[in-house]
Amino acid sequence: MAEAAQDSARQENIERILETAERLFRHYGYNKTTVADIARELGMSPANVYRFFASKEQIHQAICGRMLTASLELNRSIAAQPLGAAERLRRCVLAQNKLTVETMLDEQKVHEMVIVAIERDWHVIDKYIDQLHLIYADLIEEGIKTGEFAKQDAALAARCFGAALVTLCHPQQVAQCLMKENRATAEQLVDFAIQALK
């Protein structure tokens, strides 16, 4: 019983640290926020924060993991809709693109956090991409069964589909392509990639 209470208290402290750190990162930026700032905001000593996270980078990784989990949940909820496989794939990518654009334009500090994570090649990014490809593969498999898509290796098709649309979801690519008149629109790119599955 005491052990369960300790685990609960520990988890509560971890959540408080992550929520406070994310708020400060969003407000001041990742690079300008220190562990001392996070501790001060929580009324803790920096040493107390370090009991839960070894570094600011580890806090950042945990926040990044939470953000990516929320993105996966969005994709899973779209994938569960009672629509054709092609339409669900289309909606998944367009929702992801919208999320990336909004984060980049409206929340510059969050965009900075994502860029840092990508540049440091964190495993949470790779894990996220693998999970996203599984969602795509399931939809492609469904589409193959219903005749929407040609018979093919769904896992390989999912990886190719994701790679073909990277300019819509990768923050740095989105930043470079946004508002450029000589680039295909998000809708045109998605339609082109879905056509390739047929």
Tab-separated table of C-alpha atoms in Angstrom:
chain	number	residue	atom	x	y	z
A	1	MET	CA	0.000	0.000	0.000
A	2	ALA	CA	2.818	2.420	0.940
A	3	GLU	CA	4.656	1.505	-2.269
A	4	ALA	CA	1.565	2.335	-4.365
A	5	ALA	CA	1.272	5.704	-2.614
A	6	GLN	CA	4.978	6.383	-3.317
A	7	ASP	CA	4.540	5.497	-7.000
A	8	SER	CA	1.494	7.735	-7.206
A	9	ALA	CA	3.339	10.652	-5.572
A	10	ARG	CA	6.322	10.121	-7.882
A	11	GLN	CA	4.087	10.109	-10.971
A	12	GLU	CA	2.332	13.234	-9.739
A	13	ASN	CA	5.696	15.014	-9.369
A	14	ILE	CA	6.779	13.892	-12.845
A	15	GLU	CA	3.536	15.250	-14.338
A	16	ARG	CA	3.938	18.561	-12.473
A	17	ILE	CA	7.515	18.924	-13.722
A	18	LEU	CA	6.534	18.127	-17.319
A	19	GLU	CA	3.536	20.459	-17.322
A	20	THR	CA	5.549	23.313	-15.820
A	21	ALA	CA	8.505	22.729	-18.139
A	22	GLU	CA	6.237	22.618	-21.195
A	23	ARG	CA	4.543	25.878	-20.144
A	24	LEU	CA	7.933	27.578	-19.701
A	25	PHE	CA	9.316	26.133	-22.945
A	26	ARG	CA	6.218	27.403	-24.775
A	27	HIS	CA	6.544	30.854	-23.210
A	28	TYR	CA	10.307	31.500	-23.141
A	29	GLY	CA	11.607	28.855	-25.549
A	30	TYR	CA	13.513	25.648	-24.911
A	31	ASN	CA	16.975	27.221	-25.112
A	32	LYS	CA	16.154	30.075	-22.719
A	33	THR	CA	14.587	27.880	-20.025
A	34	THR	CA	16.822	26.238	-17.420
A	35	VAL	CA	16.175	23.476	-14.898
A	36	ALA	CA	16.565	26.193	-12.218
A	37	ASP	CA	13.681	28.119	-13.863
A	38	ILE	CA	11.497	24.996	-13.812
A	39	ALA	CA	12.396	24.282	-10.181
A	40	ARG	CA	11.713	27.896	-9.141
A	41	GLU	CA	8.298	27.821	-10.799
A	42	LEU	CA	7.460	24.614	-8.910
A	43	GLY	CA	8.800	25.859	-5.582
A	44	MET	CA	11.394	23.066	-5.641
A	45	SER	CA	15.166	23.010	-5.611
A	46	PRO	CA	16.916	22.074	-8.876
A	47	ALA	CA	18.287	19.006	-7.052
A	48	ASN	CA	14.718	17.854	-6.462
A	49	VAL	CA	13.923	18.133	-10.185
A	50	TYR	CA	17.089	16.126	-10.943
A	51	ARG	CA	15.712	13.301	-8.745
A	52	PHE	CA	13.115	12.729	-11.468
A	53	PHE	CA	14.987	13.755	-14.624
A	54	ALA	CA	18.743	13.566	-15.209
A	55	SER	CA	18.809	16.646	-17.447
A	56	LYS	CA	16.784	19.336	-19.196
A	57	GLU	CA	17.158	17.252	-22.360
A	58	GLN	CA	15.472	14.293	-20.647
A	59	ILE	CA	12.564	16.552	-19.626
A	60	HIS	CA	12.354	17.760	-23.218
A	61	GLN	CA	12.339	14.178	-24.522
A	62	ALA	CA	9.455	13.292	-22.208
A	63	ILE	CA	7.468	16.359	-23.357
A	64	CYS	CA	8.221	15.548	-26.977
A	65	GLY	CA	7.019	11.983	-26.368
A	66	ARG	CA	3.732	13.310	-24.949
A	67	MET	CA	3.205	15.617	-27.938
A	68	LEU	CA	3.878	12.798	-30.397
A	69	THR	CA	1.525	10.475	-28.484
A	70	ALA	CA	-1.234	13.088	-28.839
A	71	SER	CA	-0.528	13.236	-32.585
A	72	LEU	CA	-0.742	9.428	-32.851
A	73	GLU	CA	-4.071	9.458	-30.972
A	74	LEU	CA	-5.389	11.980	-33.505
A	75	ASN	CA	-4.329	9.675	-36.363
A	76	ARG	CA	-5.829	6.617	-34.641
A	77	SER	CA	-9.153	8.389	-34.120
A	78	ILE	CA	-9.267	9.324	-37.826
A	79	ALA	CA	-8.255	5.779	-38.826
A	80	ALA	CA	-11.212	4.420	-36.795
A	81	GLN	CA	-13.823	6.492	-38.659
A	82	PRO	CA	-16.402	4.598	-40.756
A	83	LEU	CA	-14.992	5.750	-44.113
A	84	GLY	CA	-13.095	4.206	-46.995
A	85	ALA	CA	-9.396	3.483	-46.450
A	86	ALA	CA	-8.259	6.089	-48.992
A	87	GLU	CA	-10.343	8.831	-47.381
A	88	ARG	CA	-9.054	7.967	-43.900
A	89	LEU	CA	-5.448	8.005	-45.133
A	90	ARG	CA	-6.107	11.365	-46.767
A	91	ARG	CA	-7.600	12.790	-43.560
A	92	CYS	CA	-4.733	11.462	-41.427
A	93	VAL	CA	-2.095	13.220	-43.512
A	94	LEU	CA	-4.040	16.462	-43.882
A	95	ALA	CA	-4.734	16.587	-40.113
A	96	GLN	CA	-1.027	16.021	-39.431
A	97	ASN	CA	-0.110	18.759	-41.906
A	98	LYS	CA	-2.601	21.170	-40.299
A	99	LEU	CA	-1.177	20.408	-36.852
A	100	THR	CA	2.388	21.011	-38.080
A	101	VAL	CA	1.490	24.285	-39.818
A	102	GLU	CA	-0.483	25.596	-36.832
A	103	THR	CA	2.303	24.692	-34.404
A	104	MET	CA	4.895	26.343	-36.614
A	105	LEU	CA	2.925	29.535	-37.264
A	106	ASP	CA	1.102	29.982	-33.957
A	107	GLU	CA	3.509	28.391	-31.490
A	108	GLN	CA	7.036	29.237	-32.566
A	109	LYS	CA	8.494	28.061	-29.250
A	110	VAL	CA	6.905	24.598	-29.655
A	111	HIS	CA	8.254	24.482	-33.199
A	112	GLU	CA	11.719	25.210	-31.763
A	113	MET	CA	11.316	22.253	-29.349
A	114	VAL	CA	10.392	19.909	-32.209
A	115	ILE	CA	13.356	21.054	-34.323
A	116	VAL	CA	15.757	20.426	-31.408
A	117	ALA	CA	14.321	16.914	-31.027
A	118	ILE	CA	14.725	16.167	-34.750
A	119	GLU	CA	18.262	17.570	-34.895
A	120	ARG	CA	19.317	15.423	-31.937
A	121	ASP	CA	17.881	12.338	-33.632
A	122	TRP	CA	15.989	11.178	-30.549
A	123	HIS	CA	14.574	7.673	-30.468
A	124	VAL	CA	11.104	9.084	-29.654
A	125	ILE	CA	10.945	10.496	-33.204
A	126	ASP	CA	11.815	7.123	-34.777
A	127	LYS	CA	9.318	5.356	-32.526
A	128	TYR	CA	6.647	7.868	-33.563
A	129	ILE	CA	7.362	7.344	-37.272
A	130	ASP	CA	7.180	3.553	-36.801
A	131	GLN	CA	3.797	3.874	-35.056
A	132	LEU	CA	2.496	6.220	-37.754
A	133	HIS	CA	3.567	3.755	-40.448
A	134	LEU	CA	1.663	0.992	-38.612
A	135	ILE	CA	-1.510	3.109	-38.786
A	136	TYR	CA	-0.930	3.682	-42.508
A	137	ALA	CA	-0.163	-0.025	-43.088
A	138	ASP	CA	-3.423	-1.096	-41.406
A	139	LEU	CA	-5.393	1.321	-43.593
A	140	ILE	CA	-3.579	0.177	-46.731
A	141	GLU	CA	-4.244	-3.457	-45.779
A	142	GLU	CA	-7.935	-2.647	-45.392
A	143	GLY	CA	-7.902	-0.878	-48.758
A	144	ILE	CA	-6.306	-3.921	-50.397
A	145	LYS	CA	-9.015	-6.187	-48.932
A	146	THR	CA	-11.837	-3.923	-50.148
A	147	GLY	CA	-10.278	-3.456	-53.585
A	148	GLU	CA	-9.525	0.260	-53.129
A	149	PHE	CA	-5.792	-0.404	-53.424
A	150	ALA	CA	-3.737	-2.782	-55.546
A	151	LYS	CA	-2.367	-5.954	-53.956
A	152	GLN	CA	1.026	-5.060	-52.439
A	153	ASP	CA	3.180	-5.271	-49.306
A	154	ALA	CA	1.223	-2.966	-46.952
A	155	ALA	CA	4.164	-2.320	-44.602
A	156	LEU	CA	6.455	-1.282	-47.460
A	157	ALA	CA	3.671	0.775	-49.063
A	158	ALA	CA	3.116	2.574	-45.732
A	159	ARG	CA	6.804	3.517	-45.476
A	160	CYS	CA	6.824	4.758	-49.080
A	161	PHE	CA	3.553	6.643	-48.536
A	162	GLY	CA	5.010	8.341	-45.451
A	163	ALA	CA	8.258	9.208	-47.250
A	164	ALA	CA	6.378	10.625	-50.247
A	165	LEU	CA	4.492	13.010	-47.941
A	166	VAL	CA	7.346	14.026	-45.637
A	167	THR	CA	7.222	17.644	-46.902
A	168	LEU	CA	3.735	17.917	-45.369
A	169	CYS	CA	4.616	16.686	-41.874
A	170	HIS	CA	8.316	17.299	-41.209
A	171	PRO	CA	8.514	20.724	-39.484
A	172	GLN	CA	11.650	21.885	-41.321
A	173	GLN	CA	10.260	20.777	-44.705
A	174	VAL	CA	6.912	22.428	-44.005
A	175	ALA	CA	8.701	25.660	-43.062
A	176	GLN	CA	10.636	25.651	-46.344
A	177	CYS	CA	7.650	24.803	-48.551
A	178	LEU	CA	4.929	26.898	-46.921
A	179	MET	CA	3.488	29.657	-49.134
A	180	LYS	CA	5.766	28.753	-52.077
A	181	GLU	CA	3.739	29.012	-55.260
A	182	ASN	CA	5.876	26.518	-57.190
A	183	ARG	CA	5.031	23.618	-54.798
A	184	ALA	CA	2.101	21.209	-54.907
A	185	THR	CA	-0.600	21.844	-52.314
A	186	ALA	CA	-1.094	19.419	-49.432
A	187	GLU	CA	-4.282	18.098	-51.062
A	188	GLN	CA	-2.559	17.566	-54.434
A	189	LEU	CA	0.350	15.686	-52.833
A	190	VAL	CA	-1.930	13.444	-50.766
A	191	ASP	CA	-4.125	12.649	-53.779
A	192	PHE	CA	-1.008	11.827	-55.841
A	193	ALA	CA	0.342	9.489	-53.115
A	194	ILE	CA	-3.027	7.745	-52.698
A	195	GLN	CA	-3.273	7.284	-56.464
A	196	ALA	CA	0.089	5.479	-56.333
A	197	LEU	CA	-1.462	2.906	-53.977
A	198	LYS	CA	-4.137	2.064	-56.540
